[in-house]
Amino acid sequence: MSEHNQLLADLGLDVQLHDKLLASQAKSYRDIILSQPDRPGAMAYFDRAAHGAHGGRVREIVDAREQGAKMIGTFCVYVPEEIILAAGAIPVALCGGTTFSVPYAEKAFPRDICPLVKSTLGLALADICPYGPIKDMAVGETTCDAKKKVWDVISQSVNFHVLELPQKKTERGGDLWLHEVHEFKERVEELTGARIEPGVLAQKVRLMNRKRRLLRDLNELRMAPRPPISGKDALLVMQLALIDEPERFCNELEALVAELRQRVEDGVSPFAPGTRRVLVAGCPSVLGNWKIHHIIETSGAAVVCDESCTGTRYFENLVDEGAQAVDEQLEAIAERYLRIDCSCFTPNTERIEHVVELAGECRADAVVQYILQYCHTYNIEAIRIARALRSAGIPSLEIETDYSEEDAGQLRTRVEALLESLQGVSP
Amino acid sequence: MSEHNQLLADLGLDVQLHDKLLASQAKSYRDIILSQPDRPGAMAYFDRAAHGAHGGRVREIVDAREQGAKMIGTFCVYVPEEIILAAGAIPVALCGGTTFSVPYAEKAFPRDICPLVKSTLGLALADICPYGPIKDMAVGETTCDAKKKVWDVISQSVNFHVLELPQKKTERGGDLWLHEVHEFKERVEELTGARIEPGVLAQKVRLMNRKRRLLRDLNELRMAPRPPISGKDALLVMQLALIDEPERFCNELEALVAELRQRVEDGVSPFAPGTRRVLVAGCPSVLGNWKIHHIIETSGAAVVCDESCTGTRYFENLVDEGAQAVDEQLEAIAERYLRIDCSCFTPNTERIEHVVELAGECRADAVVQYILQYCHTYNIEAIRIARALRSAGIPSLEIETDYSEEDAGQLRTRVEALLESLQGVSP
């Protein structure tokens, strides 16, 4: 047994099944990511980080925990990572992007909940998530029915904290959310035994803002007439933003952004001139899931922007760095996070307008609304989004799908039909 | 054209399609409700009221509106009817219980949302809901993802108000809800032009409490060793509670309760001695939907209690009648409604405990968890409920289904298997 597998075995994982998971992931990674032409050199780090998601990163966290650090698992971009970092704890997104683990969830949970939730649950239930045994707490939120009710079940056996998001963006809703952020800070302090000091919190706010700015830079570079990076690679970077050590991640992303800037100047792109541009809007695609991006980019188009939690929703809007006292800092944090335009809100007119705006900014020829199966909120919101895009003269397509490959052929046909319908329209 | 159809035509309804709907409903009603043996005489009123749901009740509201009254459509037991009534307005639940209208919703909305939402939407979209054109406002709430996001779409074309329910029952959540109740009162005042006076509000609180007490009396009578009324008839009464004029409804229900009391004394029951007793827990069955009750009661068992929004959740807990000023009254109202243990809350331990408690109180031999398809909250909560029932030694079964008859045979087999498994256990 390798040293790493010995570690996993010591953590109580099913090493044999975990090997199978890795083998299936390695194959997808080769076929979907590594096979792409003209990748930026700086992607080498992110390839290693993806490879290390169940390897080096786990070792790193195990070592940090031996030094007394705590790991906090998250499932959503609403969890204020600044607070976790300021307490010396390590935030890691626990979202599953693989169809491999879905059947293990379906044994214990309803089949008709979204693949993201099932994949995540399945990794834990099948003992193949290395973060499961090393997390000291998990933090859920109330953004959707499926997740909200899953917390009820798993909090019976896991140290768990639920953050309540309001459902309308009213003043009262804002008050409730601010209170939740305060309570979360207390819970994190209790877990870590640390007291969050304004100086350290300010430093972590700056760190998270740096990450957001760099991701925004990456996103802006994709808006170039010839994007310097594929949509799949840009997505991979976003996926790792939710898992990787943030300082190192920022340094590596800085190098990538510099390279991409040079590529734009030099006119280097993985895409031929005139390649159709697609904005993907809707549900997140977490690590392991490149399904819709792969279909689009192997159908002759480029994904030039992600309007999702593995995209703009993660990095848009900064936390105000001017606050001094912890209370003010928490207020600034609460304010920034509440601006996220998740479909969990009613009404959510700001998102409708934002999608149209983004499509314009990235000069999208078309929008693909990506909806994870049984995700009621994005699925129903798609009606208003499609209507708004139609009014703006932007062609769009709604795709509701899971993580399996069963419908890949059918989806490819639909995407190709969308792209063909653009012929005659100047790119 | 009949006088009534002329009225419907004047309201803009598709009269021909509406006739088809009524014909399909009349057939179900005959087969499912009227065909039952030994029905209480006082059910005659409720049969007429069911028949009049698209007839006399509509005429009555049209007439009231000509006198200046407003009609407010509701979709949930969280809407404080006291407030609507105190403003001289008429609350009517707009929930669809028929599979007939589902296809009309599926043309415009996702297929994988719950049948209750689809049936309701379909009635409106196919122009066969007589309440659609006569409602002056509709009130939605944020109890589930599907409804919450449907409001976003229909509020584009309908005078709409959304009540935000908190998702955790915390002090802050309570504050938010109280504020929502205040805002709702203001919105109702604005719509009606009335000012809600404490005297009238107190009177409507008493009226609603009277309704709740009578429904509770009905429920308690079903707990008799030989229930004096079938589960289907009790459900029918509950369904009409959401639609009928409340004063008249209470008077008629009082007569029914008196008759049932007598039947218990006389040992009159539609069920043979020793009939197995079933508690149905979970999603509501609104007017037109008797599917699961019919399957259970034609499989040789009796439904003796409904733990649902068309059951205990509608009538449990009274509004405190002691409050004098409007603010205090609204506080008492908010407090009562927030005690409802809908699966929209996280955690919802009180419901888990309450189902076990109710099963004991009504001496259920088994519990059937009734889950409308794609209802994530009740579906996932069913896991904890089943576990709690198992711990308490109460057999249970989870049924996830829609409004169609396609799975009726399969469900019957499962219910029969549950009942057979009870053999040897003394009733």
CSV table of N, CA and C in Angstrom, one decimal, chain B residues 327-400:
chain,number,residue,atom,x,y,z
B,327,ASP,N,-51.5,45.6,17.5
B,327,ASP,CA,-50.1,45.2,17.5
B,327,ASP,C,-50.0,43.9,18.3
B,328,GLU,N,-50.7,43.9,19.4
B,328,GLU,CA,-50.6,42.6,20.3
B,328,GLU,C,-51.4,41.5,19.6
B,329,GLN,N,-52.4,41.8,18.9
B,329,GLN,CA,-53.2,40.8,18.2
B,329,GLN,C,-52.3,40.2,17.1
B,330,LEU,N,-51.6,41.1,16.4
B,330,LEU,CA,-50.8,40.6,15.3
B,330,LEU,C,-49.7,39.7,15.9
B,331,GLU,N,-49.2,40.1,17.0
B,331,GLU,CA,-48.2,39.3,17.7
B,331,GLU,C,-48.7,37.9,18.0
B,332,ALA,N,-49.9,37.8,18.5
B,332,ALA,CA,-50.5,36.6,18.9
B,332,ALA,C,-50.8,35.7,17.6
B,333,ILE,N,-51.2,36.4,16.6
B,333,ILE,CA,-51.4,35.7,15.3
B,333,ILE,C,-50.1,35.1,14.8
B,334,ALA,N,-49.0,36.0,14.8
B,334,ALA,CA,-47.7,35.5,14.3
B,334,ALA,C,-47.2,34.3,15.1
B,335,GLU,N,-47.4,34.4,16.4
B,335,GLU,CA,-46.9,33.4,17.3
B,335,GLU,C,-47.6,32.0,16.9
B,336,ARG,N,-48.9,32.1,16.7
B,336,ARG,CA,-49.7,30.9,16.4
B,336,ARG,C,-49.2,30.2,15.1
B,337,TYR,N,-49.1,31.1,14.1
B,337,TYR,CA,-48.8,30.5,12.8
B,337,TYR,C,-47.4,30.0,12.7
B,338,LEU,N,-46.5,30.6,13.5
B,338,LEU,CA,-45.1,30.1,13.5
B,338,LEU,C,-44.9,28.8,14.2
B,339,ARG,N,-45.9,28.4,15.0
B,339,ARG,CA,-45.9,27.1,15.6
B,339,ARG,C,-46.1,25.9,14.7
B,340,ILE,N,-46.7,26.2,13.5
B,340,ILE,CA,-46.9,25.2,12.5
B,340,ILE,C,-45.6,24.5,12.2
B,341,ASP,N,-45.6,23.2,12.2
B,341,ASP,CA,-44.4,22.4,12.0
B,341,ASP,C,-44.2,21.9,10.6
B,342,CYS,N,-44.2,22.8,9.6
B,342,CYS,CA,-44.0,22.5,8.2
B,342,CYS,C,-42.6,22.0,8.1
B,343,SER,N,-42.4,21.1,7.1
B,343,SER,CA,-41.0,20.6,6.8
B,343,SER,C,-40.1,21.6,6.2
B,344,CYS,N,-40.6,22.9,6.0
B,344,CYS,CA,-39.7,23.9,5.5
B,344,CYS,C,-38.7,24.4,6.5
B,345,PHE,N,-38.9,24.0,7.8
B,345,PHE,CA,-37.9,24.4,8.8
B,345,PHE,C,-36.8,23.5,9.0
B,346,THR,N,-35.6,24.1,9.3
B,346,THR,CA,-34.5,23.3,9.7
B,346,THR,C,-33.9,23.8,11.0
B,347,PRO,N,-33.7,22.9,12.0
B,347,PRO,CA,-34.2,21.5,12.0
B,347,PRO,C,-35.7,21.6,12.3
B,348,ASN,N,-36.3,20.4,12.3
B,348,ASN,CA,-37.7,20.4,12.5
B,348,ASN,C,-38.1,19.2,13.4
B,349,THR,N,-37.3,19.1,14.5
B,349,THR,CA,-37.4,18.0,15.4
B,349,THR,C,-38.8,18.0,16.0
B,350,GLU,N,-39.4,19.2,16.2
B,350,GLU,CA,-40.8,19.2,16.8
B,350,GLU,C,-41.7,18.3,15.9
B,351,ARG,N,-41.6,18.4,14.6
B,351,ARG,CA,-42.5,17.6,13.8
B,351,ARG,C,-42.2,16.1,13.9
B,352,ILE,N,-40.9,15.7,13.9
B,352,ILE,CA,-40.5,14.3,14.1
B,352,ILE,C,-41.2,13.8,15.4
B,353,GLU,N,-41.1,14.5,16.4
B,353,GLU,CA,-41.7,14.1,17.7
B,353,GLU,C,-43.2,14.1,17.6
B,354,HIS,N,-43.7,15.1,16.9
B,354,HIS,CA,-45.2,15.2,16.9
B,354,HIS,C,-45.8,14.1,16.1
B,355,VAL,N,-45.2,13.6,15.1
B,355,VAL,CA,-45.8,12.5,14.3
B,355,VAL,C,-45.8,11.2,15.1
B,356,VAL,N,-44.8,11.0,15.9
B,356,VAL,CA,-44.8,9.8,16.8
B,356,VAL,C,-45.9,9.9,17.8
B,357,GLU,N,-46.0,11.1,18.4
B,357,GLU,CA,-47.0,11.4,19.4
B,357,GLU,C,-48.4,11.2,18.9
B,358,LEU,N,-48.6,11.8,17.7
B,358,LEU,CA,-50.0,11.6,17.1
B,358,LEU,C,-50.3,10.2,16.8
B,359,ALA,N,-49.3,9.4,16.3
B,359,ALA,CA,-49.5,8.0,16.0
B,359,ALA,C,-50.0,7.3,17.2
B,360,GLY,N,-49.4,7.7,18.4
B,360,GLY,CA,-49.8,7.1,19.6
B,360,GLY,C,-51.2,7.5,20.0
B,361,GLU,N,-51.5,8.8,19.9
B,361,GLU,CA,-52.8,9.3,20.3
B,361,GLU,C,-53.9,8.7,19.5
B,362,CYS,N,-53.7,8.5,18.2
B,362,CYS,CA,-54.8,8.0,17.4
B,362,CYS,C,-54.7,6.5,17.3
B,363,ARG,N,-53.8,5.9,18.1
B,363,ARG,CA,-53.6,4.5,18.2
B,363,ARG,C,-53.5,3.9,16.7
B,364,ALA,N,-52.6,4.5,16.0
B,364,ALA,CA,-52.4,4.0,14.6
B,364,ALA,C,-51.6,2.7,14.6
B,365,ASP,N,-52.1,1.8,13.8
B,365,ASP,CA,-51.3,0.5,13.6
B,365,ASP,C,-50.1,0.7,12.7
B,366,ALA,N,-50.3,1.8,11.9
B,366,ALA,CA,-49.2,2.1,11.0
B,366,ALA,C,-49.3,3.5,10.5
B,367,VAL,N,-48.2,4.0,10.0
B,367,VAL,CA,-48.2,5.4,9.4
B,367,VAL,C,-47.8,5.3,8.0
B,368,VAL,N,-48.6,6.0,7.1
B,368,VAL,CA,-48.2,6.1,5.7
B,368,VAL,C,-47.7,7.6,5.5
B,369,GLN,N,-46.4,7.7,5.2
B,369,GLN,CA,-45.9,9.0,4.9
B,369,GLN,C,-46.2,9.3,3.4
B,370,TYR,N,-47.0,10.3,3.2
B,370,TYR,CA,-47.5,10.7,1.9
B,370,TYR,C,-46.7,11.8,1.4
B,371,ILE,N,-46.0,11.6,0.3
B,371,ILE,CA,-45.0,12.6,-0.2
B,371,ILE,C,-45.4,12.9,-1.6
B,372,LEU,N,-45.7,14.1,-1.9
B,372,LEU,CA,-46.0,14.5,-3.3
B,372,LEU,C,-44.6,14.5,-4.1
B,373,GLN,N,-44.7,14.0,-5.3
B,373,GLN,CA,-43.5,13.8,-6.0
B,373,GLN,C,-42.7,15.2,-6.2
B,374,TYR,N,-41.4,15.1,-6.0
B,374,TYR,CA,-40.5,16.2,-6.1
B,374,TYR,C,-40.6,17.2,-4.9
B,375,CYS,N,-41.3,16.8,-3.9
B,375,CYS,CA,-41.4,17.7,-2.7
B,375,CYS,C,-40.2,17.3,-1.8
B,376,HIS,N,-39.1,18.0,-2.1
B,376,HIS,CA,-37.8,17.7,-1.4
B,376,HIS,C,-38.0,17.7,0.1
B,377,THR,N,-38.7,18.7,0.7
B,377,THR,CA,-38.6,18.9,2.1
B,377,THR,C,-39.3,17.7,2.9
B,378,TYR,N,-40.5,17.3,2.4
B,378,TYR,CA,-41.2,16.2,3.1
B,378,TYR,C,-40.5,14.9,2.7
B,379,ASN,N,-39.9,14.8,1.5
B,379,ASN,CA,-39.3,13.6,1.1
B,379,ASN,C,-38.0,13.3,1.9
B,380,ILE,N,-37.2,14.3,2.2
B,380,ILE,CA,-36.0,14.1,3.0
B,380,ILE,C,-36.3,14.0,4.5
B,381,GLU,N,-37.3,14.8,4.9
B,381,GLU,CA,-37.7,14.7,6.3
B,381,GLU,C,-38.3,13.3,6.6
B,382,ALA,N,-38.8,12.6,5.6
B,382,ALA,CA,-39.3,11.3,5.8
B,382,ALA,C,-38.3,10.3,6.4
B,383,ILE,N,-37.0,10.6,6.1
B,383,ILE,CA,-36.0,9.7,6.6
B,383,ILE,C,-36.0,9.7,8.1
B,384,ARG,N,-36.0,10.9,8.7
B,384,ARG,CA,-35.9,11.0,10.2
B,384,ARG,C,-37.2,10.5,10.8
B,385,ILE,N,-38.4,10.8,10.1
B,385,ILE,CA,-39.7,10.4,10.6
B,385,ILE,C,-39.7,8.8,10.7
B,386,ALA,N,-39.3,8.2,9.6
B,386,ALA,CA,-39.3,6.7,9.5
B,386,ALA,C,-38.4,6.2,10.6
B,387,ARG,N,-37.3,6.8,10.8
B,387,ARG,CA,-36.4,6.3,11.9
B,387,ARG,C,-37.0,6.4,13.3
B,388,ALA,N,-37.7,7.6,13.5
B,388,ALA,CA,-38.3,7.8,14.8
B,388,ALA,C,-39.4,6.8,15.0
B,389,LEU,N,-40.2,6.6,14.0
B,389,LEU,CA,-41.3,5.6,14.1
B,389,LEU,C,-40.8,4.2,14.4
B,390,ARG,N,-39.7,3.9,13.7
B,390,ARG,CA,-39.1,2.5,13.9
B,390,ARG,C,-38.7,2.4,15.4
B,391,SER,N,-38.0,3.5,15.9
B,391,SER,CA,-37.6,3.4,17.3
B,391,SER,C,-38.8,3.3,18.2
B,392,ALA,N,-40.0,3.8,17.8
B,392,ALA,CA,-41.2,3.7,18.7
B,392,ALA,C,-41.9,2.5,18.4
B,393,GLY,N,-41.4,1.6,17.5
B,393,GLY,CA,-42.1,0.4,17.2
B,393,GLY,C,-43.3,0.5,16.3
B,394,ILE,N,-43.4,1.6,15.6
B,394,ILE,CA,-44.6,1.8,14.7
B,394,ILE,C,-44.3,1.5,13.3
B,395,PRO,N,-44.9,0.6,12.6
B,395,PRO,CA,-44.6,0.3,11.2
B,395,PRO,C,-44.9,1.5,10.4
B,396,SER,N,-44.2,1.7,9.3
B,396,SER,CA,-44.5,2.8,8.4
B,396,SER,C,-44.0,2.6,7.0
B,397,LEU,N,-44.5,3.4,6.1
B,397,LEU,CA,-44.3,3.2,4.7
B,397,LEU,C,-44.2,4.6,4.1
B,398,GLU,N,-43.2,4.8,3.2
B,398,GLU,CA,-43.2,6.1,2.5
B,398,GLU,C,-43.7,6.0,1.1
B,399,ILE,N,-44.6,6.8,0.7
B,399,ILE,CA,-45.2,6.8,-0.6
B,399,ILE,C,-44.9,8.1,-1.3
B,400,GLU,N,-44.2,8.1,-2.4
B,400,GLU,CA,-44.0,9.3,-3.2
B,400,GLU,C,-44.7,9.2,-4.4
